[in-house]
Amino acid sequence: MTTALSKELAATRERFVEAGGHTTQSLGFGRVLGQIYALLYLSPHPLCLDEIAGELGVSKASVSTTVRQLQSWSAVRRVWVKGDRKDYYEAETDFRTVLRNGILATFIKKLDTAGAQIAAAQESLTKAAAQADGDGAHEVQAVAERLEKAWQFHQRISGLLNNPLLNHLL
């Protein structure tokens, strides 16, 4: 491989790794999570924690924690490398698996938590409404209407994410 090609390949890899980090960060996950996945995705061979940490300039502890999270999503898997006792990792190349087991599953958990918080707020407001009078009753009514809108939106999003068609596509 020529030096020019080697430099361009390295620059391309670096841009992709950074894009992976920005993407996961914008979705509410850590930047390093996306960088590790992108690095492993483009790597022609499995990498160990030391190699990942060195390539990204982050601590081995951070890499270890993040790799475990990616493993729980089935986004990366540990592989055996003959003659070496270190753990090596490679990326799942099917984005649907990563989306379904990781990003979407985590989003659904967060959505469920938000739904429980809305329901708790509505219950608390119902108790407060019994004691409200005059201006307080108007304020309670306004808050109740907003909470109901939030609940309806939550239900629509939840219904969309649990739609059999979406599950079939993913």
mmCIF file of C-alpha atoms in Angstrom:
data_model
loop_
_atom_site.group_PDB
_atom_site.id
_atom_site.type_symbol
_atom_site.label_atom_id
_atom_site.label_comp_id
_atom_site.label_asym_id
_atom_site.label_seq_id
_atom_site.Cartn_x
_atom_site.Cartn_y
_atom_site.Cartn_z
ATOM 1 C CA MET A 1 0.000 0.000 0.000
ATOM 2 C CA THR A 2 1.339 3.423 -0.907
ATOM 3 C CA THR A 3 2.023 6.060 1.715
ATOM 4 C CA ALA A 4 -0.651 8.357 0.253
ATOM 5 C CA LEU A 5 -3.248 5.577 0.345
ATOM 6 C CA SER A 6 -2.226 4.615 3.871
ATOM 7 C CA LYS A 7 -2.611 8.229 5.050
ATOM 8 C CA GLU A 8 -6.007 8.584 3.366
ATOM 9 C CA LEU A 9 -7.211 5.313 4.880
ATOM 10 C CA ALA A 10 -6.088 6.443 8.347
ATOM 11 C CA ALA A 11 -7.847 9.807 7.895
ATOM 12 C CA THR A 12 -11.026 8.074 6.728
ATOM 13 C CA ARG A 13 -10.950 5.739 9.718
ATOM 14 C CA GLU A 14 -10.392 8.676 12.081
ATOM 15 C CA ARG A 15 -13.345 10.620 10.607
ATOM 16 C CA PHE A 16 -15.616 7.570 10.889
ATOM 17 C CA VAL A 17 -14.582 6.952 14.506
ATOM 18 C CA GLU A 18 -15.238 10.603 15.393
ATOM 19 C CA ALA A 19 -18.604 10.500 13.609
ATOM 20 C CA GLY A 20 -19.521 7.409 15.619
ATOM 21 C CA GLY A 21 -18.674 9.259 18.816
ATOM 22 C CA HIS A 22 -20.690 12.333 17.854
ATOM 23 C CA THR A 23 -23.660 10.174 16.874
ATOM 24 C CA THR A 24 -23.847 8.259 20.147
ATOM 25 C CA GLN A 25 -23.268 11.432 22.126
ATOM 26 C CA SER A 26 -26.171 13.149 20.351
ATOM 27 C CA LEU A 27 -28.379 10.155 21.213
ATOM 28 C CA GLY A 28 -27.576 10.527 24.908
ATOM 29 C CA PHE A 29 -24.912 7.832 25.128
ATOM 30 C CA GLY A 30 -21.233 8.406 25.751
ATOM 31 C CA ARG A 31 -18.960 9.570 22.969
ATOM 32 C CA VAL A 32 -16.460 6.783 23.661
ATOM 33 C CA LEU A 33 -19.170 4.165 23.119
ATOM 34 C CA GLY A 34 -19.627 5.237 19.510
ATOM 35 C CA GLN A 35 -15.913 5.618 18.952
ATOM 36 C CA ILE A 36 -15.162 2.097 20.180
ATOM 37 C CA TYR A 37 -17.917 0.560 18.091
ATOM 38 C CA ALA A 38 -16.809 2.465 14.976
ATOM 39 C CA LEU A 39 -13.155 1.548 15.533
ATOM 40 C CA LEU A 40 -13.992 -2.152 15.886
ATOM 41 C CA TYR A 41 -16.419 -1.992 12.967
ATOM 42 C CA LEU A 42 -13.702 -0.776 10.602
ATOM 43 C CA SER A 43 -10.924 -2.923 12.019
ATOM 44 C CA PRO A 44 -9.900 -5.814 9.744
ATOM 45 C CA HIS A 45 -8.944 -7.869 12.821
ATOM 46 C CA PRO A 46 -10.037 -8.086 16.480
ATOM 47 C CA LEU A 47 -8.526 -5.565 18.907
ATOM 48 C CA CYS A 48 -7.628 -5.903 22.592
ATOM 49 C CA LEU A 49 -8.460 -3.310 25.251
ATOM 50 C CA ASP A 50 -4.920 -1.890 25.182
ATOM 51 C CA GLU A 51 -5.078 -1.358 21.414
ATOM 52 C CA ILE A 52 -8.500 0.302 21.632
ATOM 53 C CA ALA A 53 -7.406 2.576 24.497
ATOM 54 C CA GLY A 54 -4.209 3.519 22.665
ATOM 55 C CA GLU A 55 -5.979 4.232 19.398
ATOM 56 C CA LEU A 56 -8.609 6.451 21.044
ATOM 57 C CA GLY A 57 -6.389 8.039 23.688
ATOM 58 C CA VAL A 58 -8.648 7.024 26.585
ATOM 59 C CA SER A 59 -8.083 4.921 29.686
ATOM 60 C CA LYS A 60 -8.189 1.143 29.574
ATOM 61 C CA ALA A 61 -10.760 1.212 32.412
ATOM 62 C CA SER A 62 -13.076 3.394 30.337
ATOM 63 C CA VAL A 63 -12.668 1.065 27.362
ATOM 64 C CA SER A 64 -13.356 -1.997 29.516
ATOM 65 C CA THR A 65 -16.569 -0.533 30.942
ATOM 66 C CA THR A 66 -17.790 0.613 27.546
ATOM 67 C CA VAL A 67 -16.967 -2.690 25.851
ATOM 68 C CA ARG A 68 -19.075 -4.483 28.486
ATOM 69 C CA GLN A 69 -21.996 -2.197 27.641
ATOM 70 C CA LEU A 70 -21.527 -2.873 23.927
ATOM 71 C CA GLN A 71 -21.393 -6.617 24.664
ATOM 72 C CA SER A 72 -24.700 -6.403 26.541
ATOM 73 C CA TRP A 73 -26.194 -4.908 23.367
ATOM 74 C CA SER A 74 -24.614 -7.661 21.222
ATOM 75 C CA ALA A 75 -22.785 -4.861 19.389
ATOM 76 C CA VAL A 76 -19.367 -6.386 20.050
ATOM 77 C CA ARG A 77 -18.243 -9.874 20.962
ATOM 78 C CA ARG A 78 -15.153 -11.284 22.614
ATOM 79 C CA VAL A 79 -13.086 -13.523 20.359
ATOM 80 C CA TRP A 80 -10.143 -15.816 20.943
ATOM 81 C CA VAL A 81 -6.802 -15.064 19.332
ATOM 82 C CA LYS A 82 -4.467 -18.040 19.180
ATOM 83 C CA GLY A 83 -1.331 -17.653 21.256
ATOM 84 C CA ASP A 84 -2.529 -14.634 23.249
ATOM 85 C CA ARG A 85 -4.165 -14.560 26.682
ATOM 86 C CA LYS A 86 -5.670 -11.085 26.248
ATOM 87 C CA ASP A 87 -9.331 -10.604 25.448
ATOM 88 C CA TYR A 88 -9.946 -9.416 21.900
ATOM 89 C CA TYR A 89 -13.117 -7.890 20.504
ATOM 90 C CA GLU A 90 -14.795 -7.491 17.146
ATOM 91 C CA ALA A 91 -17.899 -5.548 16.131
ATOM 92 C CA GLU A 92 -21.266 -6.909 15.088
ATOM 93 C CA THR A 93 -21.592 -5.707 11.504
ATOM 94 C CA ASP A 94 -25.394 -5.962 11.325
ATOM 95 C CA PHE A 95 -26.614 -2.491 12.299
ATOM 96 C CA ARG A 96 -30.138 -3.819 12.884
ATOM 97 C CA THR A 97 -28.860 -5.951 15.748
ATOM 98 C CA VAL A 98 -27.071 -2.989 17.297
ATOM 99 C CA LEU A 99 -30.117 -0.748 16.866
ATOM 100 C CA ARG A 100 -32.597 -3.307 18.190
ATOM 101 C CA ASN A 101 -30.560 -4.591 21.152
ATOM 102 C CA GLY A 102 -28.855 -1.369 22.117
ATOM 103 C CA ILE A 103 -30.141 1.991 21.109
ATOM 104 C CA LEU A 104 -33.817 1.103 20.748
ATOM 105 C CA ALA A 105 -33.938 -1.080 23.872
ATOM 106 C CA THR A 106 -32.303 1.666 25.935
ATOM 107 C CA PHE A 107 -34.652 4.294 24.518
ATOM 108 C CA ILE A 108 -37.684 2.128 25.362
ATOM 109 C CA LYS A 109 -36.448 1.757 28.970
ATOM 110 C CA LYS A 110 -36.056 5.533 29.236
ATOM 111 C CA LEU A 111 -39.511 6.004 27.729
ATOM 112 C CA ASP A 112 -40.993 3.584 30.276
ATOM 113 C CA THR A 113 -39.321 5.527 33.088
ATOM 114 C CA ALA A 114 -40.732 8.784 31.735
ATOM 115 C CA GLY A 115 -44.195 7.197 31.543
ATOM 116 C CA ALA A 116 -43.986 6.098 35.169
ATOM 117 C CA GLN A 117 -42.945 9.625 36.179
ATOM 118 C CA ILE A 118 -45.874 11.158 34.292
ATOM 119 C CA ALA A 119 -48.292 8.695 35.920
ATOM 120 C CA ALA A 120 -46.865 9.466 39.377
ATOM 121 C CA ALA A 121 -47.208 13.206 38.731
ATOM 122 C CA GLN A 122 -50.828 12.722 37.652
ATOM 123 C CA GLU A 123 -51.566 10.721 40.805
ATOM 124 C CA SER A 124 -49.927 13.354 42.986
ATOM 125 C CA LEU A 125 -51.895 16.071 41.223
ATOM 126 C CA THR A 126 -55.165 14.207 41.821
ATOM 127 C CA LYS A 127 -54.454 14.297 45.562
ATOM 128 C CA ALA A 128 -53.585 17.997 45.403
ATOM 129 C CA ALA A 129 -56.742 18.760 43.408
ATOM 130 C CA ALA A 130 -58.922 17.613 46.298
ATOM 131 C CA GLN A 131 -57.495 20.422 48.424
ATOM 132 C CA ALA A 132 -57.418 23.127 45.741
ATOM 133 C CA ASP A 133 -59.825 26.046 45.587
ATOM 134 C CA GLY A 134 -60.103 29.236 43.536
ATOM 135 C CA ASP A 135 -56.845 30.132 41.783
ATOM 136 C CA GLY A 136 -55.302 26.883 42.986
ATOM 137 C CA ALA A 137 -57.999 24.897 41.190
ATOM 138 C CA HIS A 138 -57.256 26.715 37.916
ATOM 139 C CA GLU A 139 -53.544 26.021 38.265
ATOM 140 C CA VAL A 140 -54.212 22.358 39.047
ATOM 141 C CA GLN A 141 -56.432 22.136 35.957
ATOM 142 C CA ALA A 142 -53.745 23.694 33.740
ATOM 143 C CA VAL A 143 -51.092 21.301 35.051
ATOM 144 C CA ALA A 144 -53.482 18.354 34.640
ATOM 145 C CA GLU A 145 -54.061 19.276 30.987
ATOM 146 C CA ARG A 146 -50.327 19.477 30.311
ATOM 147 C CA LEU A 147 -49.682 16.166 32.030
ATOM 148 C CA GLU A 148 -52.446 14.565 29.971
ATOM 149 C CA LYS A 149 -50.833 15.862 26.762
ATOM 150 C CA ALA A 150 -47.490 14.457 27.895
ATOM 151 C CA TRP A 151 -49.148 11.101 28.669
ATOM 152 C CA GLN A 152 -50.849 10.973 25.268
ATOM 153 C CA PHE A 153 -47.556 11.730 23.525
ATOM 154 C CA HIS A 154 -45.853 9.032 25.591
ATOM 155 C CA GLN A 155 -48.543 6.546 24.559
ATOM 156 C CA ARG A 156 -48.165 7.423 20.858
ATOM 157 C CA ILE A 157 -44.394 7.013 20.922
ATOM 158 C CA SER A 158 -44.695 3.806 22.918
ATOM 159 C CA GLY A 159 -47.235 2.460 20.436
ATOM 160 C CA LEU A 160 -44.983 3.344 17.530
ATOM 161 C CA LEU A 161 -41.961 1.630 19.067
ATOM 162 C CA ASN A 162 -43.990 -1.481 19.870
ATOM 163 C CA ASN A 163 -45.589 -1.627 16.424
ATOM 164 C CA PRO A 164 -45.208 -5.121 14.895
ATOM 165 C CA LEU A 165 -44.264 -3.569 11.547
ATOM 166 C CA LEU A 166 -41.338 -1.707 13.104
ATOM 167 C CA ASN A 167 -40.239 -4.863 14.907
ATOM 168 C CA HIS A 168 -40.420 -6.762 11.614
ATOM 169 C CA LEU A 169 -38.281 -4.153 9.855
ATOM 170 C CA LEU A 170 -35.681 -4.272 12.595
#
